[in-house]
Amino acid sequence: GQQLNQSPQSMFIQEGEDVSMNCTSSSIFNTWLWYKQDPGEGPVLLIALYKAGELTSNGRLTAQFGITRKDSFLNISASIPSDVGIYFCAGLSASGYALNFGKGTSLLVTP
Amino acid sequence: NAGVTQTPKFRVLKTGQSMTLLCAQDMNHEYMYWYRQDPGMGLRLIHYSVGEGTTAKGEVPDGYNVSRLKKQNFLLGLESAAPSQTSVYFCASSPWTSQGETQYFGPGTRLLVL
């Protein structure tokens, strides 16, 4: 599958801070997705992006589909302890049914 | 709706033993997927299915077989388990939409092969 580079690998922040993470690919994607995985659980879909340049929000989360279609960004504003988990980006290419996942960003929020 | 369910939740196998993991979804989704998740590797696709009676290989299919006899079920089989197959296995399903696909995941099956 196509390689997705997700950064940073981990983040350790204080409650109330904003968080930014991104994902880049060497290939173009038609759909970008952001998932969150809590310990011992399966990934849960946070935001789906379908058009280049699209900016979509879900509560305190905002994600953008890069204009080049090779990157995506996720921002979390005013972080809270329950934001702790691993965040994955995933891309769906036009040529396939399956998603390609990044390796994840592990987020730790201290009170 | 229960969404996506997986059976069993945990399993310990000895090398060479076989087992089947069951995934069930009640959302009438067309597509189903099996992934494995290893530390630092993210999720990697093993096999997937675009409809009842169809299956296709993903990124890491070796050592696994799958079947989709009913639309709501997707089975993952290990014929002869190896320690390298120790992992957390996730099943997912997705509907077809004109804009793309979003996948919904089960809670995972944790497999240890000794």
XYZ file of C-alpha atoms in Angstrom:
225
model
C 0.000 0.000 0.000
C 0.937 3.628 -0.286
C 3.087 5.002 2.493
C 1.605 7.648 4.778
C 3.909 9.684 6.979
C 2.208 10.910 10.111
C 3.772 13.367 12.520
C 4.478 13.898 15.250
C 4.794 10.342 16.506
C 3.773 11.409 20.020
C 2.739 14.532 21.890
C 2.697 15.325 25.575
C 0.710 18.485 26.333
C -1.120 20.264 29.121
C -4.878 20.524 29.325
C -6.137 23.573 27.462
C -3.412 23.615 24.831
C -4.119 23.321 21.137
C -2.781 20.340 19.175
C -1.778 19.991 15.549
C -0.814 16.869 13.664
C -0.421 16.108 9.996
C -0.172 13.365 7.462
C 1.606 13.351 4.107
C 1.676 10.941 1.226
C 3.724 10.465 -1.908
C 0.504 9.629 -3.755
C -2.749 11.470 -4.316
C -5.790 10.476 -2.296
C -9.460 11.151 -3.014
C -10.569 10.768 0.588
C -8.811 11.557 3.847
C -10.041 10.234 7.161
C -9.031 10.848 10.762
C -9.599 8.205 13.434
C -9.061 8.089 17.181
C -8.260 4.909 19.049
C -8.699 4.624 22.803
C -6.691 1.983 24.678
C -8.160 -1.482 24.155
C -10.698 -0.273 21.604
C -11.059 -0.130 17.839
C -10.500 3.105 15.902
C -13.445 5.481 15.784
C -14.023 7.811 12.853
C -13.648 11.497 13.746
C -13.719 13.375 10.476
C -13.973 12.472 6.786
C -12.759 14.768 4.003
C -13.771 14.315 0.378
C -12.581 17.374 -1.562
C -9.214 19.069 -1.943
C -9.120 22.213 0.169
C -12.069 21.094 2.296
C -12.055 22.250 5.908
C -14.345 20.325 8.255
C -15.021 20.649 11.975
C -16.382 18.256 14.559
C -16.658 20.067 17.868
C -13.152 21.046 18.958
C -11.633 19.119 16.067
C -10.865 20.650 12.688
C -9.347 18.836 9.747
C -8.292 19.954 6.307
C -7.809 18.136 3.012
C -4.653 19.565 1.455
C -4.907 21.305 -1.903
C -2.283 19.015 -3.416
C -4.373 15.999 -2.243
C -1.201 14.580 -0.734
C -1.650 15.814 2.813
C -4.114 16.424 5.590
C -4.074 18.184 8.944
C -5.938 17.681 12.196
C -6.196 20.332 14.885
C -7.646 19.914 18.366
C -8.424 23.085 20.260
C -8.480 23.479 24.048
C -7.448 19.883 24.747
C -9.007 17.962 27.639
C -7.869 14.751 29.365
C -10.341 12.587 27.403
C -8.528 13.553 24.188
C -5.847 11.060 25.197
C -5.420 8.306 22.635
C -3.834 7.488 19.322
C -4.897 9.470 16.272
C -4.608 7.883 12.846
C -4.861 9.429 9.430
C -6.011 7.278 6.553
C -6.258 7.842 2.839
C -8.393 6.189 0.180
C -6.987 6.264 -3.325
C -9.099 6.296 -6.459
C -7.692 2.955 -7.517
C -8.623 0.911 -4.474
C -11.296 0.081 -1.928
C -8.976 -0.154 1.034
C -7.583 2.514 3.328
C -3.913 3.204 3.880
C -3.208 4.170 7.467
C -0.504 6.286 9.008
C 1.371 4.903 12.000
C -0.468 7.137 14.421
C 0.141 10.080 16.734
C -0.019 9.214 20.411
C -1.485 12.092 22.438
C -1.126 12.440 26.176
C -2.877 15.298 27.987
C -2.016 16.179 31.564
C -4.487 18.019 33.823
C -27.686 -1.544 16.122
C -24.675 -3.360 17.538
C -22.478 -2.075 14.708
C -19.431 -4.275 14.141
C -18.840 -7.138 16.565
C -15.893 -9.532 16.782
C -15.581 -12.984 18.324
C -13.576 -13.932 20.334
C -12.125 -10.961 22.237
C -8.999 -12.819 23.340
C -7.301 -16.029 22.298
C -4.073 -17.863 23.045
C -2.858 -20.406 20.517
C 0.088 -22.733 20.262
C 2.224 -22.664 17.137
C 0.607 -24.779 14.435
C -2.924 -24.584 15.789
C -5.744 -23.218 13.670
C -8.570 -20.861 14.487
C -11.251 -18.683 12.934
C -12.078 -15.120 13.882
C -15.640 -14.017 13.272
C -16.761 -10.531 12.320
C -20.416 -9.562 12.105
C -22.064 -6.276 11.121
C -25.726 -5.295 11.239
C -25.519 -2.133 9.148
C -26.078 -3.827 5.779
C -22.668 -2.657 4.612
C -21.278 -3.950 1.345
C -17.597 -3.820 2.188
C -15.786 -5.606 4.985
C -12.121 -5.669 5.965
C -9.653 -7.434 8.222
C -6.662 -5.522 9.609
C -3.881 -6.363 12.005
C -2.333 -3.837 14.333
C 1.167 -4.209 15.685
C 3.084 -1.756 17.912
C 4.512 1.087 15.863
C 3.096 -0.278 12.620
C -0.367 1.224 12.497
C -3.100 -0.841 10.853
C -2.295 -3.077 7.921
C -4.899 -4.619 5.662
C -4.954 -8.418 5.493
C -7.940 -9.182 3.258
C -11.111 -7.420 2.257
C -14.449 -8.115 0.597
C -16.540 -5.904 -1.649
C -19.624 -8.072 -1.416
C -21.074 -11.429 -0.478
C -19.074 -14.247 -2.029
C -16.086 -12.056 -2.946
C -12.704 -11.627 -1.267
C -9.424 -9.952 -2.182
C -5.902 -9.760 -0.786
C -4.667 -6.752 1.086
C -1.182 -5.677 2.078
C -0.273 -8.652 4.327
C -2.381 -11.690 3.284
C 0.137 -14.507 3.775
C -0.868 -17.072 6.390
C -4.521 -16.016 6.399
C -7.657 -17.014 4.549
C -11.090 -15.381 4.529
C -14.646 -16.134 3.547
C -17.761 -13.992 3.032
C -20.598 -16.490 2.661
C -23.154 -14.073 4.108
C -23.237 -10.323 3.628
C -23.184 -9.638 7.345
C -20.285 -11.952 8.237
C -16.589 -11.947 7.362
C -14.423 -14.783 8.676
C -10.641 -14.708 9.070
C -8.869 -18.049 9.315
C -5.403 -18.999 10.464
C -4.631 -22.509 9.249
C -1.330 -22.949 11.087
C -0.645 -20.170 13.568
C 2.861 -18.740 13.920
C 4.287 -16.443 16.637
C 4.561 -13.695 13.994
C 0.772 -13.656 13.885
C 0.559 -12.437 17.464
C -1.308 -9.197 17.028
C -4.555 -7.346 17.542
C -6.997 -8.031 14.722
C -9.641 -5.518 13.749
C -12.577 -6.000 11.477
C -14.247 -3.073 9.737
C -17.177 -2.497 7.438
C -18.220 0.337 5.187
C -21.133 1.333 2.988
C -20.688 2.435 -0.582
C -21.365 6.102 -1.162
C -20.835 8.280 -4.176
C -18.231 10.348 -2.309
C -16.022 7.574 -1.033
C -15.939 5.193 1.866
C -15.778 5.505 5.617
C -14.961 2.459 7.678
C -16.427 1.466 11.027
C -14.326 -0.766 13.257
C -15.047 -3.545 15.695
C -13.486 -3.708 19.167
C -10.676 -6.064 18.133
C -9.483 -9.595 18.853
C -6.245 -9.978 20.768
C -4.332 -13.049 19.651
C -1.224 -14.489 21.263
C 0.588 -17.318 19.513
C 3.088 -19.173 21.675
